[in-house]
Short mmCIF file of C-alpha atoms in Angstrom, two decimals:
data_model
loop_
_atom_site.label_atom_id
_atom_site.label_comp_id
_atom_site.label_asym_id
_atom_site.label_seq_id
_atom_site.Cartn_x
_atom_site.Cartn_y
_atom_site.Cartn_z
CA MET A 233 98.73 96.63 121.29
CA ASN A 234 98.90 92.24 120.47
CA LEU A 235 102.01 91.27 117.95
CA LEU A 236 101.48 88.53 116.20
CA ARG A 237 104.48 85.97 116.05
CA PRO A 238 104.96 84.83 112.54
CA THR A 239 105.76 81.14 112.51
CA LEU A 240 103.67 77.93 111.93
CA LEU A 241 103.14 77.58 114.68
CA THR A 242 100.72 80.16 114.99
CA LEU A 243 98.90 79.63 112.01
CA ALA A 244 98.02 75.51 113.65
CA CYS A 245 97.09 76.57 116.58
CA LEU A 246 94.30 78.39 114.17
CA LEU A 247 92.42 75.84 112.74
CA ALA A 248 93.43 73.10 115.90
CA GLN A 249 89.68 72.59 116.07
CA PRO A 250 88.32 69.35 117.16
CA ILE A 251 86.71 67.97 113.90
CA SER A 252 83.80 65.23 113.73
CA ALA A 253 84.35 62.29 112.59
CA SER A 254 81.64 63.16 109.88
CA ASP A 255 83.04 66.19 108.79
CA LEU A 256 87.09 64.49 107.90
CA PRO A 257 87.74 64.30 104.05
CA SER A 258 89.25 61.65 102.26
CA LEU A 259 92.94 61.44 103.03
CA GLY A 260 94.38 60.90 99.79
CA ASP A 261 98.79 61.49 99.66
CA ALA A 262 100.32 63.39 102.59
CA SER A 263 99.19 66.75 101.94
CA SER A 264 96.54 67.07 100.46
CA GLY A 265 94.38 65.74 103.06
CA ILE A 266 92.89 68.29 106.19
CA VAL A 267 93.60 70.97 104.23
CA SER A 268 93.57 71.55 100.29
CA PRO A 269 95.97 74.18 98.37
CA GLU A 270 93.95 76.38 97.32
CA GLN A 271 92.86 76.80 101.41
CA GLU A 272 96.23 77.15 102.57
CA HIS A 273 95.81 79.69 99.52
CA GLN A 274 93.19 81.42 100.73
CA LEU A 275 94.15 80.74 104.79
CA GLY A 276 97.49 82.35 104.05
CA ARG A 277 96.20 85.77 102.90
CA ALA A 278 93.88 86.31 105.47
CA TRP A 279 96.20 85.27 108.25
CA LEU A 280 98.99 87.72 105.97
CA SER A 281 95.92 91.29 106.56
CA LEU A 282 95.62 89.94 110.46
CA LEU A 283 99.51 90.86 110.62
CA ARG A 284 99.76 93.73 108.30
CA GLY A 285 96.95 95.20 110.94
CA GLN A 286 99.01 94.89 113.74
CA VAL A 287 103.23 95.18 113.11
CA ARG A 288 104.68 97.64 111.54
CA GLN A 289 105.97 97.00 108.27
CA LEU A 290 109.36 98.35 106.18
CA SER A 291 108.02 100.39 103.02
CA ASP A 292 111.17 101.17 101.33
CA PRO A 293 110.81 100.65 97.39
CA LEU A 294 114.18 99.28 96.55
CA LEU A 295 113.41 97.04 99.88
CA LYS A 296 110.85 95.28 98.62
CA ASP A 297 111.62 95.73 95.27
CA TYR A 298 114.53 93.50 95.89
CA VAL A 299 113.36 90.87 98.23
CA GLU A 300 110.84 90.41 95.22
CA SER A 301 113.35 89.83 93.30
CA SER A 302 115.58 87.65 94.69
CA VAL A 303 113.20 84.57 96.41
CA TYR A 304 111.63 84.45 92.73
CA ARG A 305 114.96 84.01 91.30
CA LEU A 306 115.16 81.19 94.30
CA THR A 307 111.13 79.76 92.99
CA GLU A 308 112.66 79.11 89.17
CA THR A 309 115.28 76.18 90.84
CA SER A 310 113.45 75.23 93.87
CA GLN A 311 110.38 72.16 94.39
CA LEU A 312 107.78 75.23 94.78
CA GLN A 313 104.75 74.00 92.38
CA ASP A 314 102.20 77.17 93.16
CA ARG A 315 103.94 80.89 93.00
CA ARG A 316 101.39 82.56 94.11
CA LEU A 317 103.77 84.57 96.38
CA GLU A 318 102.48 87.15 98.91
CA PHE A 319 104.97 89.05 100.94
CA VAL A 320 105.80 91.05 104.04
CA LEU A 321 108.47 93.16 105.13
CA LEU A 322 109.20 94.03 109.32
CA ASP A 323 110.22 96.72 110.76
CA SER A 324 112.20 94.67 113.17
CA PRO A 325 116.18 94.32 113.96
CA GLN A 326 116.41 91.03 115.29
CA LEU A 327 116.84 88.05 112.58
CA ASN A 328 113.69 86.61 111.44
CA ALA A 329 112.19 85.22 108.59
CA PHE A 330 109.35 82.68 107.96
CA ALA A 331 106.60 81.38 105.40
CA ALA A 332 103.56 80.93 106.27
CA PRO A 333 100.49 78.73 104.09
CA GLY A 334 98.98 80.00 101.18
CA GLY A 335 103.14 81.16 99.26
CA ILE A 336 103.22 84.30 102.67
CA ILE A 337 107.00 85.16 102.65
CA GLY A 338 108.45 87.08 106.28
CA VAL A 339 111.39 88.83 106.34
CA ASN A 340 112.26 91.19 109.38
CA GLY A 341 114.80 93.90 108.41
CA GLY A 342 117.29 92.76 110.46
CA LEU A 343 117.81 89.28 108.93
CA PHE A 344 119.94 91.91 106.71
CA LEU A 345 121.50 93.28 109.51
CA HIS A 346 122.25 89.42 110.22
CA ALA A 347 122.85 88.10 106.65
CA GLN A 348 126.26 89.34 106.19
CA THR A 349 126.39 87.97 102.28
CA GLU A 350 124.49 87.43 99.38
CA ALA A 351 124.37 84.06 99.51
CA GLU A 352 124.18 83.82 103.33
CA TYR A 353 120.76 85.47 102.53
CA ALA A 354 119.64 83.31 100.09
CA SER A 355 120.33 79.92 102.34
CA VAL A 356 117.54 81.46 104.67
CA MET A 357 115.17 82.08 102.25
CA ALA A 358 115.96 78.91 99.88
CA HIS A 359 114.79 77.46 103.35
CA GLU A 360 111.77 79.01 104.23
CA LEU A 361 110.67 77.93 100.58
CA ALA A 362 111.76 74.57 100.81
CA HIS A 363 109.06 74.89 103.75
CA LEU A 364 106.67 76.33 101.08
CA SER A 365 107.52 73.79 98.73
CA GLN A 366 106.69 70.52 101.14
CA ARG A 367 103.61 71.64 102.64
CA HIS A 368 104.86 71.17 105.90
CA PHE A 369 101.57 73.49 107.87
CA ALA A 370 99.20 71.16 106.35
CA ARG A 371 101.72 67.60 106.94
CA GLY A 372 101.94 69.08 110.27
CA LEU A 373 97.42 69.14 110.62
CA GLU A 374 97.46 65.62 109.51
CA ALA A 375 100.28 65.08 112.28
CA GLN A 376 97.99 66.87 114.15
CA GLN A 377 95.50 64.96 113.47
CA ARG A 378 95.65 61.29 114.14
CA MET A 379 96.87 62.23 117.59
CA GLN A 380 94.35 64.04 118.62
CA LEU A 381 91.17 61.57 119.86
CA PRO A 382 93.37 60.12 122.03
CA MET A 383 95.15 63.57 123.71
CA MET A 384 91.58 65.13 124.03
CA ALA A 385 90.65 60.76 125.53
CA ALA A 386 93.46 62.46 128.06
CA MET A 387 92.88 65.89 128.50
CA LEU A 388 88.92 64.79 129.55
CA ALA A 389 90.25 62.43 132.24
CA GLY A 390 92.26 65.00 133.24
CA VAL A 391 89.52 67.23 133.99
CA VAL A 392 87.32 64.89 135.69
CA ALA A 393 89.96 63.36 137.99
CA ALA A 394 90.36 66.99 138.31
CA ALA A 395 86.79 67.61 139.12
CA ALA A 396 86.24 65.10 141.02
CA GLY A 397 88.26 66.01 143.89
CA ALA A 398 91.75 64.93 142.88
CA GLY A 399 93.34 68.37 142.73
CA ASP A 400 96.73 67.80 142.20
CA ALA A 401 96.98 64.20 140.05
CA GLY A 402 94.22 66.52 137.67
CA ILE A 403 96.08 69.12 136.99
CA ALA A 404 99.45 67.11 136.57
CA ALA A 405 97.59 64.44 133.69
CA ILE A 406 96.76 66.89 131.63
CA MET A 407 100.26 68.76 131.34
CA SER A 408 101.46 66.47 130.59
CA THR A 409 99.25 65.80 127.79
CA GLN A 410 100.10 69.01 126.71
CA ALA A 411 103.69 68.67 127.35
CA ALA A 412 103.43 65.76 125.56
CA ALA A 413 101.46 66.73 122.92
CA ILE A 414 103.87 69.94 122.44
CA GLN A 415 106.72 67.47 122.29
CA GLU A 416 105.42 65.73 119.36
CA GLN A 417 105.06 69.08 117.65
CA ARG A 418 108.72 70.07 118.75
CA ARG A 419 110.27 66.25 117.18
CA PHE A 420 107.24 67.03 113.39
CA SER A 421 108.88 69.98 113.29
CA ARG A 422 112.81 69.13 113.78
CA GLN A 423 111.90 66.84 110.97
CA ASN A 424 110.67 69.53 109.38
CA GLU A 425 113.47 71.69 109.80
CA GLN A 426 116.64 68.93 108.05
CA GLU A 427 113.93 68.15 105.67
CA ALA A 428 113.49 71.94 104.33
CA ASP A 429 117.65 72.28 105.34
CA ARG A 430 118.19 69.40 102.66
CA ILE A 431 115.88 70.69 100.19
CA GLY A 432 117.67 74.37 101.02
CA ILE A 433 120.77 73.62 99.89
CA LEU A 434 119.75 71.68 96.58
CA ASN A 435 117.89 74.42 95.48
CA LEU A 436 121.09 77.63 96.72
CA GLU A 437 123.55 75.35 94.98
CA GLN A 438 121.45 75.22 91.83
CA ALA A 439 120.64 78.95 91.69
CA GLY A 440 124.68 79.29 91.68
CA TYR A 441 124.69 80.71 95.39
CA ASP A 442 127.37 78.27 97.98
CA PRO A 443 126.13 75.60 99.38
CA ARG A 444 128.17 76.11 102.21
CA ALA A 445 126.07 79.80 103.35
CA MET A 446 124.26 77.84 105.11
CA PRO A 447 125.95 76.57 108.33
CA GLU A 448 127.79 80.14 107.88
CA MET A 449 125.41 81.60 108.74
CA PHE A 450 123.72 78.99 111.21
CA GLY A 451 127.52 78.65 112.85
CA ARG A 452 128.39 81.83 113.62
CA LEU A 453 124.71 82.19 114.57
CA MET A 454 124.84 79.38 117.07
CA ARG A 455 128.30 81.07 118.53
CA GLN A 456 126.04 85.02 118.98
CA TYR A 457 123.30 83.59 120.49
CA ARG A 458 124.85 80.15 122.91
CA TYR A 459 124.49 82.42 126.07
CA ASP A 460 121.93 84.88 125.37
CA GLN A 461 119.25 84.01 127.37
CA LYS A 462 115.99 85.91 124.65
CA PRO A 463 117.59 84.24 121.45
CA PRO A 464 116.30 86.31 118.78
CA GLU A 465 112.80 84.28 116.76
CA PHE A 466 114.49 83.24 114.19
CA LEU A 467 116.54 80.40 115.59
CA LEU A 468 113.53 80.15 118.39
CA THR A 469 111.62 78.96 114.95
CA HIS A 470 114.83 76.87 113.53
CA PRO A 471 116.36 75.81 116.79
CA VAL A 472 120.35 75.21 115.36
CA THR A 473 122.81 73.05 116.96
CA GLU A 474 126.55 70.87 116.63
CA SER A 475 124.43 68.32 115.00
CA ARG A 476 122.26 70.65 112.76
CA ILE A 477 125.05 72.17 111.01
CA ALA A 478 127.59 69.30 111.29
CA ASP A 479 124.78 68.30 108.49
CA THR A 480 124.36 70.93 107.06
CA ARG A 481 128.01 71.10 107.05
CA ASN A 482 127.68 67.60 105.48
CA ARG A 483 125.84 67.97 102.69
CA ALA A 484 126.77 71.07 101.20
CA GLU A 485 130.74 69.45 100.84
CA GLN A 486 128.78 67.47 98.43
CA TYR A 487 128.93 69.40 96.20
CA ALA A 488 132.33 71.32 94.06
CA ASN A 489 133.25 73.76 95.15
CA GLY A 490 132.08 77.74 94.01
CA GLY A 491 129.17 79.85 93.34
CA ARG A 492 127.87 82.73 94.04
CA GLN A 493 128.85 84.41 97.30
CA ASP A 494 127.92 88.07 97.49
CA SER A 495 127.01 90.97 95.43
CA LEU A 496 127.33 94.08 95.13
CA ARG A 497 123.52 94.40 95.22
CA TYR A 498 122.85 93.39 98.47
CA GLN A 499 125.66 95.52 100.11
CA LEU A 500 123.48 98.46 98.53
CA ILE A 501 120.77 97.15 100.59
CA ARG A 502 122.67 95.97 103.00
CA ALA A 503 123.75 99.90 103.94
CA ARG A 504 120.35 100.97 103.42
CA THR A 505 118.93 98.84 106.49
CA GLN A 506 121.00 99.18 108.47
CA LEU A 507 120.03 102.87 107.79
CA GLN A 508 116.67 102.04 109.04
CA PHE A 509 117.59 100.62 111.91
CA GLU A 510 120.90 103.36 113.54
CA THR A 511 119.54 105.79 116.35
CA THR A 512 120.29 108.46 113.75
CA PRO A 513 122.37 109.59 110.55
CA GLY A 514 125.48 110.71 112.98
CA VAL A 515 125.50 107.61 114.42
CA SER A 516 125.45 105.77 110.51
CA ALA A 517 128.08 107.98 108.86
CA LYS A 518 130.83 106.55 111.15
CA ARG A 519 130.60 103.76 110.51
CA PHE A 520 130.78 103.56 107.04
CA ARG A 521 133.23 106.55 107.68
CA ALA A 522 135.45 104.37 109.02
CA MET A 523 134.34 101.07 107.08
CA LEU A 524 135.80 104.24 104.17
CA ALA A 525 138.81 104.94 106.37
CA ASP A 526 139.82 100.90 105.76
CA ASN A 527 138.76 100.45 101.88
CA PRO A 528 137.84 103.35 100.04
CA LYS A 529 137.31 101.56 97.30
CA LEU A 530 134.18 100.08 99.04
CA ASP A 531 130.70 101.55 96.98
CA ALA A 532 128.50 99.67 99.39
CA ALA A 533 129.74 101.83 102.61
CA ARG A 534 130.08 105.50 100.72
CA TYR A 535 126.42 104.76 99.15
CA GLY A 536 125.33 104.47 102.09
CA LEU A 537 127.51 107.46 103.78
CA ALA A 538 125.53 109.68 101.43
CA LEU A 539 122.36 108.43 102.53
CA ALA A 540 123.67 109.07 105.52
CA GLN A 541 124.16 112.74 105.03
CA ILE A 542 121.13 113.43 103.25
CA LYS A 543 119.29 112.29 106.46
CA ALA A 544 120.83 115.02 107.89
CA GLY A 545 121.08 117.71 105.60
CA GLN A 546 124.79 117.30 103.60
CA LEU A 547 124.15 118.05 101.37
CA ASN A 548 127.34 118.89 98.82
CA GLU A 549 128.88 116.43 101.05
CA ALA A 550 126.14 113.27 99.68
CA ARG A 551 126.62 115.01 96.27
CA GLN A 552 129.94 114.24 95.94
CA ASN A 553 130.01 111.18 97.25
CA LEU A 554 127.24 109.70 95.10
CA ALA A 555 129.41 111.57 92.19
CA SER A 556 132.20 109.36 92.81
CA LEU A 557 129.92 106.23 92.31
CA LEU A 558 127.75 107.88 89.43
CA LYS A 559 131.67 108.73 87.70
CA GLY A 560 131.93 104.56 87.55
CA ALA A 561 128.64 103.54 87.11
CA PRO A 562 126.63 106.25 85.26
CA ASP A 563 123.05 103.78 85.06
CA ASP A 564 122.50 102.01 87.60
CA LEU A 565 119.44 102.82 89.82
CA PHE A 566 120.48 102.52 92.89
CA TYR A 567 123.18 105.70 93.00
CA ASN A 568 120.47 106.85 90.67
CA LEU A 569 117.97 108.03 92.95
CA ALA A 570 120.15 108.58 95.92
CA GLN A 571 120.44 111.65 93.77
CA VAL A 572 116.70 112.03 93.37
CA GLU A 573 115.90 112.03 96.67
CA LEU A 574 118.80 114.55 97.18
CA GLU A 575 117.61 116.65 94.38
CA MET A 576 114.00 116.57 96.23
CA THR A 577 115.65 117.12 99.09
CA ALA A 578 117.67 120.93 97.59
CA ASN A 579 114.04 121.19 95.98
CA GLU A 580 115.86 120.79 92.67
CA LEU A 581 112.50 119.41 91.40
CA GLU A 582 113.17 120.00 87.78
CA ALA A 583 116.92 118.29 87.51
CA ALA A 584 115.25 115.62 89.53
CA ALA A 585 111.80 114.81 87.44
CA ALA A 586 114.20 114.56 84.04
CA ARG A 587 116.86 112.57 86.15
CA VAL A 588 113.74 110.01 86.37
CA GLN A 589 111.77 110.07 82.95
CA ARG A 590 116.29 109.51 81.35
CA LEU A 591 115.72 106.24 83.97
CA LEU A 592 112.87 105.45 82.99
CA ALA A 593 113.48 105.15 79.22
CA GLN A 594 116.30 102.76 79.84
CA TYR A 595 113.80 100.69 83.03
CA PRO A 596 110.37 101.30 82.07
CA ASP A 597 108.47 98.55 84.38
CA ASN A 598 110.99 99.16 87.80
CA TYR A 599 108.97 99.44 90.15
CA PRO A 600 111.04 101.86 92.73
CA LEU A 601 111.66 104.20 89.83
CA ARG A 602 107.31 103.77 89.24
CA GLN A 603 107.44 104.71 92.68
CA ALA A 604 110.15 107.58 92.48
CA ARG A 605 108.36 109.60 89.47
CA VAL A 606 105.41 109.18 91.87
CA ASP A 607 106.51 111.29 94.59
CA VAL A 608 108.67 113.99 92.15
CA LEU A 609 105.46 114.54 90.87
CA MET A 610 103.28 115.09 93.82
CA LYS A 611 106.51 117.61 94.32
CA LEU A 612 105.70 119.27 91.86
CA ASN A 613 101.73 119.87 92.59
CA ARG A 614 101.21 116.92 89.02
CA LEU A 615 98.94 115.54 90.41
CA ALA A 616 96.86 113.80 87.41
CA GLU A 617 100.34 112.50 86.19
CA ALA A 618 100.88 110.95 89.83
CA GLU A 619 97.30 109.71 90.28
CA LYS A 620 97.92 107.98 86.81
CA GLU A 621 100.65 106.85 87.81
CA LEU A 622 100.00 105.70 91.43
CA ASP A 623 96.21 103.97 88.79
CA GLN A 624 98.78 101.75 87.14
CA LEU A 625 101.03 100.50 90.05
CA VAL A 626 97.90 99.25 91.88
CA ALA A 627 96.88 97.84 88.27
CA GLU A 628 100.31 95.38 88.37
CA ARG A 629 100.66 95.31 92.79
CA ASP A 630 96.86 95.26 93.21
CA LYS A 631 98.18 93.48 97.54
CA ASP A 632 100.44 95.84 97.99
CA PRO A 633 99.07 98.43 101.34
CA ASP A 634 101.48 101.37 101.07
CA ILE A 635 101.09 102.00 96.71
CA TRP A 636 96.86 102.25 97.55
CA TYR A 637 97.20 104.62 100.61
CA GLN A 638 99.00 106.70 98.50
CA LEU A 639 96.74 106.38 96.09
CA ALA A 640 93.81 107.51 98.70
CA GLU A 641 96.06 110.38 99.63
CA VAL A 642 96.52 112.02 95.36
CA ARG A 643 93.08 111.52 94.90
CA GLY A 644 91.52 113.31 97.69
CA LEU A 645 94.06 116.72 97.04
CA THR A 646 92.79 115.64 92.93
CA GLY A 647 89.08 115.76 93.92
CA ASN A 648 88.42 112.15 93.18
CA ILE A 649 86.41 111.80 96.25
CA VAL A 650 84.87 108.26 94.73
CA GLY A 651 87.75 107.40 94.36
CA LEU A 652 89.75 108.41 97.19
CA HIS A 653 86.96 105.96 99.19
CA ARG A 654 87.56 103.50 96.85
CA ALA A 655 91.32 102.95 97.72
CA ARG A 656 91.26 102.98 100.98
CA ALA A 657 88.16 100.65 101.40
CA GLU A 658 91.41 98.34 99.65
CA TYR A 659 94.28 99.60 102.22
CA PHE A 660 91.94 98.51 104.27
CA ALA A 661 91.25 95.24 102.80
CA LEU A 662 94.98 94.17 102.84
CA VAL A 663 95.43 95.29 106.96
CA GLY A 664 92.13 92.65 107.81
CA ASP A 665 89.94 96.22 109.14
CA TYR A 666 86.63 94.30 106.93
CA ASP A 667 84.90 97.04 108.76
CA GLN A 668 86.08 100.01 108.00
CA ALA A 669 86.55 99.16 103.85
CA ILE A 670 83.39 98.20 103.98
CA GLU A 671 81.96 101.58 105.48
CA GLN A 672 84.53 103.08 102.75
CA LEU A 673 82.17 101.83 100.28
CA ASP A 674 79.52 102.87 102.08
CA PHE A 675 80.44 106.79 101.48
CA ALA A 676 82.10 105.52 97.44
CA LYS A 677 78.23 105.04 96.80
CA ARG A 678 77.01 107.91 98.38
CA ARG A 679 78.61 109.86 95.90
CA ALA A 680 78.63 107.95 92.99
CA ASP A 681 78.07 109.94 90.02
CA ASN A 682 76.09 107.17 88.02
CA PHE A 683 74.88 103.66 88.21
CA GLN A 684 78.14 101.46 86.21
CA LEU A 685 79.82 103.59 89.44
CA ALA A 686 77.74 103.06 92.04
CA ALA A 687 77.27 98.91 90.94
CA ARG A 688 80.57 98.45 90.51
CA VAL A 689 81.09 99.70 94.23
CA ASP A 690 78.46 98.30 95.46
CA ALA A 691 79.52 94.60 94.51
CA ARG A 692 82.81 95.67 95.33
CA GLN A 693 81.57 95.44 98.55
CA GLN A 694 79.65 92.48 98.65
CA GLN A 695 82.95 90.78 97.98
CA LEU A 696 84.54 92.27 100.71
CA ALA A 697 82.29 91.22 103.20
CA GLU A 698 81.83 87.23 101.70
CA GLU A 699 85.67 87.35 101.87
CA LYS A 700 85.34 88.98 106.30
CA ARG A 701 83.07 85.58 106.57
CA MET A 702 84.67 83.86 105.48
CA VAL A 703 88.39 84.97 107.27
CA GLU A 704 85.60 85.20 111.13
CA GLU A 705 85.63 81.35 109.99
CA MET A 706 88.37 80.65 109.46
CA LEU A 707 89.69 81.41 112.85
CA ARG A 708 86.62 80.94 114.90
#
């Protein structure tokens, strides 16, 4: 499988086609000439669907909810105007995060392994939001367009020289031209990184975090990977140097001391993510026990240990650890959802259903809790109720392929075959497989038992066909 490299450079390459003078838009400000905000939005969604179709994602509702809510809180104090954001969480332990045109925010699970505090995590996300707010992609295309003609002329001269028998001299000319183009891209990228650092630090401080978290994380990453021949993707696309660390430290020191460094919620998310990437629950349990030996009051370690024990089938031990946590925080969602997982594993389904129902009375709109309700209902074989809950969830999260996938499964079990094909179509569209999506709607039309339903399916099929055409045109 060829994996897409989720960087702005990849996206620039997708649109770096020659543009004739008659096709050039009128240039206004630096961020609106080559590509408009709406074009960025469309391109970002097209690229996201391709990415989803090629790279494994994390589907943990608690992790998705944390990333979405934390980033939206940062947008409240950011310079980002268009807040139509989409998120993708990649199932990779490698350190990376990225921002793509049109409000696409990507996070590798590995970010939570490397960012040791919530402020460090927030510093990375504030930096990525700054790339979006400053429209670095559009400005990069404008810079590329300005240099395109001289670069093309030099490249053409190299090709002619090679064809005329100049041999190595012609090839050298081509290579030097490409090197010059790459150097110019890197120069512009360094400027973008500096600007994103500056604006990100400001956003961090205004959001209530300690801005010193950014240079602290950069410094630790540089020390950790100083002699690594293959540093993580994040350091390839966000090169860290001594001067950059010094610059961010100087900027951070301009703000008054204080600001939030960490939270229990973030450490609970870290524990969940660490468990995701460790080889066996036993390895995780050993590590969490060692942490508790050093500090018995470390709730995040006790929570991680309980999750590891549930995975390993050590339910009595997990029950004891969760009872200790719930005694101190009886309404905490993380602890209660872990208890629901334990009860489902132990086949205590009525107890799990009652717990979820009690919590929904307190947190009626909580996505991870509603997803847990679906899971419990399916275990109880109350499929009609599960389908109804999923219908409500996709109405609110219609760009989440995980929910469409599960809805298709439930509709198949309830005998809603037209609904099954329609849900599959939405899933396939979100992961970039438009041919499969359109075929699923063909199946749905054949099964439709009335004209109105068939007309709705046909209208959606035409919409997807148009989306497919636009995607193919943009990526041509």
